[in-house]
Short mmCIF file of C-alpha atoms in Angstrom, two decimals:
data_model
loop_
_atom_site.label_atom_id
_atom_site.label_comp_id
_atom_site.label_asym_id
_atom_site.label_seq_id
_atom_site.Cartn_x
_atom_site.Cartn_y
_atom_site.Cartn_z
CA MET A 661 -39.58 -48.09 -86.23
CA ASN A 662 -38.54 -49.21 -82.77
CA LYS A 663 -35.08 -49.91 -84.22
CA LYS A 664 -34.56 -46.13 -84.40
CA LEU A 665 -35.66 -45.85 -80.81
CA ALA A 666 -33.36 -48.69 -79.80
CA ALA A 667 -30.43 -47.14 -81.66
CA ALA A 668 -31.08 -43.79 -80.06
CA LEU A 669 -31.37 -45.36 -76.63
CA SER A 670 -28.17 -47.32 -77.01
CA GLY A 671 -26.48 -43.98 -77.51
CA GLY A 672 -27.57 -43.35 -73.93
CA ALA A 673 -25.04 -45.98 -72.97
CA VAL A 674 -22.66 -43.05 -73.11
CA LEU A 675 -24.10 -42.00 -69.76
CA VAL A 676 -23.12 -45.36 -68.36
CA LEU A 677 -19.64 -44.76 -69.74
CA ALA A 678 -19.67 -41.33 -68.16
CA LEU A 679 -19.83 -43.06 -64.81
CA SER A 680 -17.04 -45.40 -65.82
CA GLY A 681 -14.77 -42.74 -66.86
CA CYS A 682 -11.61 -40.08 -59.63
CA GLY A 683 -0.38 -40.03 -54.15
CA ASP A 684 -1.45 -37.80 -51.61
CA ASP A 685 -4.11 -37.12 -49.00
CA SER A 686 -6.29 -35.20 -51.46
CA GLU A 687 -6.05 -38.11 -53.93
CA GLU A 688 -7.23 -40.47 -51.18
CA LYS A 689 -10.21 -38.21 -50.49
CA VAL A 690 -11.08 -38.06 -54.17
CA ASN A 691 -10.80 -41.85 -54.42
CA ALA A 692 -13.00 -42.28 -51.33
CA TRP A 693 -15.64 -39.97 -52.83
CA ALA A 694 -15.54 -41.86 -56.12
CA LYS A 695 -15.87 -45.20 -54.34
CA ASP A 696 -18.88 -43.96 -52.39
CA VAL A 697 -20.65 -42.79 -55.57
CA CYS A 698 -19.65 -45.81 -57.65
CA ASP A 699 -20.72 -48.35 -55.02
CA GLN A 700 -24.20 -46.81 -55.08
CA ALA A 701 -24.13 -46.37 -58.87
CA GLN A 702 -23.43 -50.00 -59.75
CA PRO A 703 -27.01 -51.34 -59.47
CA GLN A 704 -28.31 -48.25 -61.30
CA ILE A 705 -25.87 -48.73 -64.17
CA LYS A 706 -27.08 -52.32 -64.46
CA LYS A 707 -30.73 -51.22 -64.31
CA ARG A 708 -30.13 -48.77 -67.17
CA ALA A 709 -28.30 -51.40 -69.24
CA ASP A 710 -31.11 -53.92 -68.67
CA ALA A 711 -33.73 -51.35 -69.68
CA GLN A 712 -31.82 -50.49 -72.84
CA GLN A 713 -31.51 -54.18 -73.67
CA ALA A 714 -35.26 -54.69 -73.21
CA ILE A 715 -35.98 -52.03 -75.82
CA ILE A 716 -33.38 -53.40 -78.21
CA SER A 717 -34.61 -56.98 -77.86
CA THR A 718 -38.22 -56.04 -78.71
CA ALA A 719 -37.22 -53.65 -81.50
CA ALA A 720 -36.51 -56.16 -84.26
CA ASP A 721 -39.81 -57.99 -84.59
CA GLY A 722 -41.89 -57.04 -81.59
CA LYS A 723 -45.60 -56.40 -81.90
CA PRO A 724 -46.69 -52.80 -81.23
CA ALA A 725 -48.23 -53.71 -77.86
CA ASP A 726 -45.03 -55.53 -76.82
CA ILE A 727 -42.88 -52.61 -77.97
CA GLN A 728 -45.11 -50.19 -76.07
CA ALA A 729 -44.89 -52.24 -72.87
CA ALA A 730 -41.11 -52.70 -73.14
CA ASP A 731 -40.47 -49.04 -73.88
CA SER A 732 -42.77 -47.85 -71.10
CA LYS A 733 -41.10 -50.08 -68.50
CA ALA A 734 -37.61 -49.21 -69.78
CA PHE A 735 -38.23 -45.46 -69.56
CA ALA A 736 -39.60 -45.85 -66.02
CA ASP A 737 -36.56 -47.93 -65.04
CA ILE A 738 -34.11 -45.45 -66.55
CA ALA A 739 -35.87 -42.57 -64.80
CA ALA A 740 -35.62 -44.43 -61.49
CA ALA A 741 -31.95 -45.16 -62.13
CA ASP A 742 -31.21 -41.50 -62.90
CA LYS A 743 -33.00 -40.44 -59.70
CA ALA A 744 -30.93 -42.96 -57.74
CA LEU A 745 -27.72 -41.77 -59.42
CA ALA A 746 -28.60 -38.19 -58.47
CA LYS A 747 -29.14 -39.35 -54.89
CA ALA A 748 -25.78 -41.17 -54.90
CA VAL A 749 -23.97 -38.03 -56.04
CA ARG A 750 -25.88 -35.91 -53.50
CA ASP A 751 -25.33 -38.39 -50.63
CA ALA A 752 -21.59 -38.66 -51.31
CA GLY A 753 -21.22 -35.02 -50.38
CA VAL A 754 -19.23 -32.36 -52.15
CA PRO A 755 -16.41 -33.87 -54.24
CA PRO A 756 -13.02 -32.86 -52.80
CA VAL A 757 -11.90 -31.08 -55.98
CA GLU A 758 -11.86 -27.52 -57.24
CA ASN A 759 -15.44 -26.30 -57.83
CA GLY A 760 -16.68 -29.54 -56.25
CA GLU A 761 -19.89 -28.03 -54.93
CA LYS A 762 -20.88 -26.70 -58.35
CA LEU A 763 -19.97 -30.01 -60.01
CA GLN A 764 -22.16 -31.88 -57.55
CA GLN A 765 -25.10 -29.47 -57.82
CA ASP A 766 -24.98 -29.46 -61.63
CA ALA A 767 -24.81 -33.26 -61.86
CA VAL A 768 -27.70 -33.74 -59.42
CA LYS A 769 -29.85 -31.11 -61.12
CA GLU A 770 -29.26 -32.55 -64.59
CA LEU A 771 -29.81 -36.17 -63.49
CA ASP A 772 -33.10 -35.15 -61.86
CA ALA A 773 -34.07 -33.34 -65.08
CA THR A 774 -33.29 -36.38 -67.23
CA ALA A 775 -35.32 -38.58 -64.89
CA ALA A 776 -38.30 -36.27 -65.35
CA ALA A 777 -37.77 -36.25 -69.13
CA TYR A 778 -37.73 -40.08 -69.24
CA LEU A 779 -40.98 -40.15 -67.26
CA ASP A 780 -42.45 -37.75 -69.83
CA LEU A 781 -41.38 -40.14 -72.62
CA LYS A 782 -42.97 -43.02 -70.71
CA LYS A 783 -46.24 -41.06 -70.62
CA LYS A 784 -46.02 -40.42 -74.38
CA VAL A 785 -45.40 -44.12 -75.08
CA ASP A 786 -48.29 -45.11 -72.81
CA GLU A 787 -50.61 -42.81 -74.77
CA LEU A 788 -49.79 -44.42 -78.15
CA ASP A 789 -52.43 -46.63 -79.79
CA PRO A 790 -50.77 -49.94 -80.68
CA LYS A 791 -53.81 -50.95 -82.74
CA ASN A 792 -53.23 -48.18 -85.29
CA GLN A 793 -49.87 -49.11 -86.83
CA GLN A 794 -49.31 -45.82 -88.70
CA LYS A 795 -50.13 -43.60 -85.73
CA PHE A 796 -48.08 -45.88 -83.51
CA ALA A 797 -45.07 -45.63 -85.84
CA ASP A 798 -45.43 -41.84 -86.04
CA GLY A 799 -45.67 -41.65 -82.25
CA LEU A 800 -42.57 -43.79 -81.84
CA GLN A 801 -40.70 -41.41 -84.13
CA THR A 802 -41.67 -38.50 -81.87
CA VAL A 803 -40.50 -40.51 -78.86
CA ALA A 804 -37.19 -41.33 -80.60
CA ASP A 805 -36.67 -37.62 -81.36
CA GLY A 806 -37.31 -36.78 -77.70
CA LEU A 807 -34.93 -39.50 -76.66
CA LYS A 808 -32.10 -37.92 -78.65
CA LYS A 809 -32.58 -34.67 -76.73
CA ILE A 810 -32.58 -36.48 -73.40
CA GLU A 811 -29.37 -38.28 -74.29
CA ARG A 812 -27.61 -34.96 -74.73
CA MET A 813 -28.86 -33.99 -71.27
CA ASP A 814 -27.72 -37.36 -69.91
CA GLN A 815 -24.23 -36.89 -71.22
CA ALA A 816 -23.95 -33.32 -69.99
CA ALA A 817 -25.13 -34.41 -66.54
CA LEU A 818 -21.95 -36.27 -65.75
CA ALA A 819 -19.45 -34.91 -68.28
CA LYS A 820 -17.85 -32.63 -65.72
CA LEU A 821 -17.77 -35.33 -63.04
CA GLN A 822 -15.84 -37.58 -65.39
CA SER A 823 -13.19 -34.96 -66.13
CA GLY A 824 -9.94 -34.38 -64.31
CA GLU A 825 -8.92 -36.21 -61.18
CA LEU A 826 -12.51 -37.00 -60.22
CA GLY A 827 -13.10 -38.84 -63.49
CA THR A 828 -9.81 -40.70 -63.14
CA ALA A 829 -10.80 -41.87 -59.66
CA MET A 830 -14.28 -42.93 -60.79
CA ALA A 831 -12.83 -44.90 -63.70
CA LYS A 832 -10.82 -46.99 -61.22
CA GLN A 833 -13.89 -48.04 -59.26
CA PRO A 834 -15.46 -51.44 -60.08
CA GLY A 835 -18.93 -50.00 -59.35
CA CYS A 836 -18.54 -47.51 -62.19
CA GLN A 837 -17.39 -50.02 -64.77
CA ARG A 838 -19.52 -50.51 -67.85
CA ALA A 839 -22.46 -52.85 -67.30
CA ASP A 840 -22.53 -55.86 -69.59
CA THR A 841 -25.22 -55.93 -72.24
CA SER A 842 -25.59 -58.09 -75.28
CA ASN A 843 -25.61 -55.05 -77.57
CA PRO A 844 -22.26 -55.34 -79.34
CA ALA A 845 -21.58 -51.82 -80.61
CA GLY A 846 -25.24 -51.50 -81.52
CA GLY A 847 -25.25 -47.83 -80.63
CA ALA A 848 -22.08 -46.86 -82.46
CA SER A 849 -23.80 -44.75 -85.08
CA ALA A 850 -26.19 -43.24 -82.56
CA SER A 851 -23.38 -42.24 -80.24
CA SER A 852 -20.89 -41.01 -82.81
CA GLY A 853 -19.62 -37.54 -82.13
CA LYS A 854 -20.54 -37.73 -78.47
CA ALA A 855 -18.07 -37.50 -75.64
#
């Protein structure tokens, strides 16, 4: 059952890719903004990747109590990472692009919302009874369904930031490069059809 959760969560790696994918004075300003965000984002991208890996590694043959503990910690870590990413975007100031203020406000608002949603999932996982396997499995299914909804929010949160010249500049920054995980294409089916 946790395999579904792990597959759904690995689709959230698309958010990490969203951060990995900002000649003239305006281009320099865009690149400087992207560097500022990406330098702050790097540890958060790693934290998210590590949390996703923790869920995946306990999914195969973990005991319910181990799965519960791993999922709970992972959701808390991802929520903290999203909050920190929102702060990085907020602290970098308005991106020097057309509609930059709206892009920034939307990204911050949506990252804060996904952080709250992950904390809600953590609460749901914490409330599961690992001693009752059927109820636990049913509860994990509900959590996995909730996770799919959050992933759509996650992707929307930074989709606009990764478009146009801002996205090009961010893709060049080492801090926004994809974090390494040992999940080789594990989320391919979960992330199909997503930007």
